[in-house]
């Protein structure tokens, strides 16, 4: 098996290795070169929800109901369905790498290369909207870096908590 195939296989099997339900909390910095956002993310909560929060907005996604909820400070909640996720909120998909928008054939993205470096896999991808990459931490099954549509997302201060246990910092 070539290196790219081996790396993709490692990514897929890392999902299976998640032996205990864990909640992940992280800070994600996102920039497009002109502006910067800091998002607080909680993923794989006890209810299965993925949530990101900024100063003016909260976005949550429930994989069981496939419902994405946008809550602005000034507006009532707006519900959408699966076709809006993960493309509308790639920061949430970073915490479920097999849901990253790079796998969406309707956007014509294609993974062009992949290689493993220790406990992470780097995926290079290209499509009509440009090129990018994702670096996936195989131990926690989280994309710790994503360059997608001119936005660069970087995970910082990641910690996990076994549901009901005390948290531990695993990646900074």
Short mmCIF file of C-alpha atoms in Angstrom, two decimals:
data_model
loop_
_atom_site.label_atom_id
_atom_site.label_comp_id
_atom_site.label_asym_id
_atom_site.label_seq_id
_atom_site.Cartn_x
_atom_site.Cartn_y
_atom_site.Cartn_z
CA UNK A 1 0.00 0.00 0.00
CA UNK A 2 1.44 3.43 -0.88
CA UNK A 3 2.05 6.11 1.74
CA UNK A 4 -1.12 8.07 0.90
CA UNK A 5 -3.31 5.00 1.17
CA UNK A 6 -1.62 3.98 4.42
CA UNK A 7 -2.19 7.47 5.83
CA UNK A 8 -5.87 7.48 4.86
CA UNK A 9 -6.26 4.03 6.36
CA UNK A 10 -4.72 5.32 9.62
CA UNK A 11 -7.22 8.18 9.66
CA UNK A 12 -10.19 5.87 9.23
CA UNK A 13 -9.01 3.34 11.79
CA UNK A 14 -8.25 6.08 14.33
CA UNK A 15 -11.99 6.68 14.54
CA UNK A 16 -12.45 3.07 15.64
CA UNK A 17 -9.79 3.39 18.33
CA UNK A 18 -11.83 5.94 20.27
CA UNK A 19 -12.40 3.49 23.09
CA UNK A 20 -14.31 5.69 25.53
CA UNK A 21 -16.74 8.51 24.93
CA UNK A 22 -14.79 11.71 25.36
CA UNK A 23 -15.74 15.33 25.41
CA UNK A 24 -13.24 17.60 23.75
CA UNK A 25 -12.81 21.26 24.56
CA UNK A 26 -10.55 23.53 22.56
CA UNK A 27 -9.86 27.05 21.45
CA UNK A 28 -9.67 27.47 17.69
CA UNK A 29 -8.04 30.47 16.06
CA UNK A 30 -9.28 31.26 12.56
CA UNK A 31 -7.86 33.87 10.22
CA UNK A 32 -8.20 34.84 6.59
CA UNK A 33 -5.28 37.27 6.75
CA UNK A 34 -7.59 40.27 7.21
CA UNK A 35 -9.56 39.27 10.28
CA UNK A 36 -9.20 36.80 13.12
CA UNK A 37 -11.78 34.90 15.12
CA UNK A 38 -11.36 32.97 18.34
CA UNK A 39 -13.87 30.17 18.81
CA UNK A 40 -14.47 28.06 21.89
CA UNK A 41 -15.43 24.54 20.84
CA UNK A 42 -16.99 21.67 22.76
CA UNK A 43 -17.29 18.47 20.78
CA UNK A 44 -18.64 15.02 21.50
CA UNK A 45 -20.53 16.25 24.52
CA UNK A 46 -22.49 13.75 26.60
CA UNK A 47 -25.48 14.50 24.34
CA UNK A 48 -23.34 14.04 21.22
CA UNK A 49 -23.45 17.70 20.28
CA UNK A 50 -20.72 19.79 18.66
CA UNK A 51 -20.78 23.49 19.61
CA UNK A 52 -18.68 26.55 18.78
CA UNK A 53 -19.06 29.90 20.47
CA UNK A 54 -17.75 33.38 19.65
CA UNK A 55 -18.58 36.70 21.28
CA UNK A 56 -21.63 37.15 19.06
CA UNK A 57 -22.74 33.69 17.91
CA UNK A 58 -23.20 30.09 18.98
CA UNK A 59 -23.40 27.27 16.44
CA UNK A 60 -24.30 23.73 17.42
CA UNK A 61 -24.65 20.51 15.46
CA UNK A 62 -26.30 17.29 16.57
CA UNK A 63 -25.20 14.35 14.38
CA UNK A 64 -28.16 12.20 15.46
CA UNK A 65 -30.79 14.68 14.29
CA UNK A 66 -28.51 16.20 11.62
CA UNK A 67 -29.62 19.61 12.80
CA UNK A 68 -27.43 22.71 12.75
CA UNK A 69 -28.58 25.57 14.98
CA UNK A 70 -27.25 29.12 14.60
CA UNK A 71 -27.87 31.42 17.56
CA UNK A 72 -26.97 35.08 17.22
CA UNK A 73 -27.06 37.47 20.16
CA UNK A 74 -29.73 39.59 18.51
CA UNK A 75 -31.79 37.10 16.52
CA UNK A 76 -33.91 34.02 17.30
CA UNK A 77 -32.26 30.63 16.63
CA UNK A 78 -32.08 29.48 13.02
CA UNK A 79 -32.27 25.74 12.31
CA UNK A 80 -30.88 24.14 9.19
CA UNK A 81 -30.26 20.57 8.07
CA UNK A 82 -27.40 18.33 7.03
CA UNK A 83 -26.80 20.02 3.67
CA UNK A 84 -25.48 23.01 5.63
CA UNK A 85 -22.96 20.94 7.62
CA UNK A 86 -20.00 20.79 7.49
CA UNK A 87 -19.55 23.26 4.63
CA UNK A 88 -21.12 26.13 6.56
CA UNK A 89 -19.05 25.48 9.70
CA UNK A 90 -15.78 23.68 8.98
CA UNK A 91 -14.57 24.48 12.52
CA UNK A 92 -17.08 21.94 13.87
CA UNK A 93 -16.08 19.34 11.28
CA UNK A 94 -12.49 19.60 12.50
CA UNK A 95 -13.65 17.59 15.51
CA UNK A 96 -15.03 14.85 13.25
CA UNK A 97 -12.43 14.67 10.45
CA UNK A 98 -14.39 12.25 8.29
CA UNK A 99 -17.00 15.03 8.04
CA UNK A 100 -14.52 17.64 6.78
CA UNK A 101 -15.77 19.41 3.66
CA UNK A 102 -12.78 18.03 1.71
CA UNK A 103 -14.66 14.73 1.35
CA UNK A 104 -17.76 16.33 -0.20
CA UNK A 105 -17.89 15.26 -3.83
CA UNK A 106 -20.53 17.92 -4.60
CA UNK A 107 -17.85 20.56 -3.99
CA UNK A 108 -15.50 18.60 -6.26
CA UNK A 109 -12.73 18.41 -3.67
CA UNK A 110 -10.19 15.68 -4.01
CA UNK A 111 -7.53 14.57 -1.57
CA UNK A 112 -4.40 14.82 -3.69
CA UNK A 113 -1.85 13.53 -1.20
CA UNK A 114 -1.60 12.22 2.34
CA UNK A 115 1.23 11.24 4.58
CA UNK A 116 1.67 10.16 8.14
CA UNK A 117 4.03 11.83 10.57
CA UNK A 118 3.98 10.02 13.91
CA UNK A 119 0.51 10.34 15.43
CA UNK A 120 -0.83 12.69 12.75
CA UNK A 121 -1.82 12.57 9.10
CA UNK A 122 -1.49 15.51 6.72
CA UNK A 123 -4.08 15.60 3.93
CA UNK A 124 -3.56 17.84 0.91
CA UNK A 125 -6.68 18.58 -1.13
CA UNK A 126 -7.73 20.64 -4.13
CA UNK A 127 -10.96 21.74 -5.75
CA UNK A 128 -12.51 24.58 -7.74
CA UNK A 129 -12.38 26.90 -4.73
CA UNK A 130 -8.65 26.31 -4.23
CA UNK A 131 -6.13 24.15 -2.48
CA UNK A 132 -5.72 23.43 1.20
CA UNK A 133 -4.64 20.96 3.82
CA UNK A 134 -5.73 19.35 7.06
CA UNK A 135 -3.55 17.88 9.78
CA UNK A 136 -5.39 15.24 11.79
CA UNK A 137 -4.30 14.09 15.25
CA UNK A 138 -4.93 10.35 15.09
CA UNK A 139 -5.02 9.83 18.85
CA UNK A 140 -7.90 12.24 19.43
CA UNK A 141 -9.38 12.10 15.92
CA UNK A 142 -9.32 15.89 15.56
CA UNK A 143 -8.04 18.07 12.71
CA UNK A 144 -5.66 20.33 14.62
CA UNK A 145 -5.05 22.49 11.56
CA UNK A 146 -7.17 23.23 8.51
CA UNK A 147 -6.52 25.54 5.56
CA UNK A 148 -9.83 25.75 3.70
CA UNK A 149 -11.20 28.47 1.39
CA UNK A 150 -8.56 31.02 2.42
CA UNK A 151 -9.26 30.49 6.13
CA UNK A 152 -6.57 29.01 8.36
CA UNK A 153 -7.96 27.25 11.45
CA UNK A 154 -5.62 26.19 14.26
CA UNK A 155 -6.60 24.26 17.39
CA UNK A 156 -5.06 25.39 20.67
CA UNK A 157 -5.43 24.22 24.26
CA UNK A 158 -7.22 20.98 23.43
CA UNK A 159 -8.32 18.91 26.41
CA UNK A 160 -10.44 15.81 26.72
CA UNK A 161 -12.72 14.62 29.47
CA UNK A 162 -14.04 11.11 29.75
CA UNK A 163 -17.72 11.62 30.39
CA UNK A 164 -17.89 11.88 34.15
CA UNK A 165 -14.11 12.12 34.70
CA UNK A 166 -11.74 15.00 35.29
CA UNK A 167 -10.29 16.56 32.11
CA UNK A 168 -6.73 16.18 30.95
CA UNK A 169 -4.82 18.39 28.56
CA UNK A 170 -3.65 16.41 25.57
CA UNK A 171 -2.53 18.92 22.98
CA UNK A 172 -1.50 22.57 23.12
#
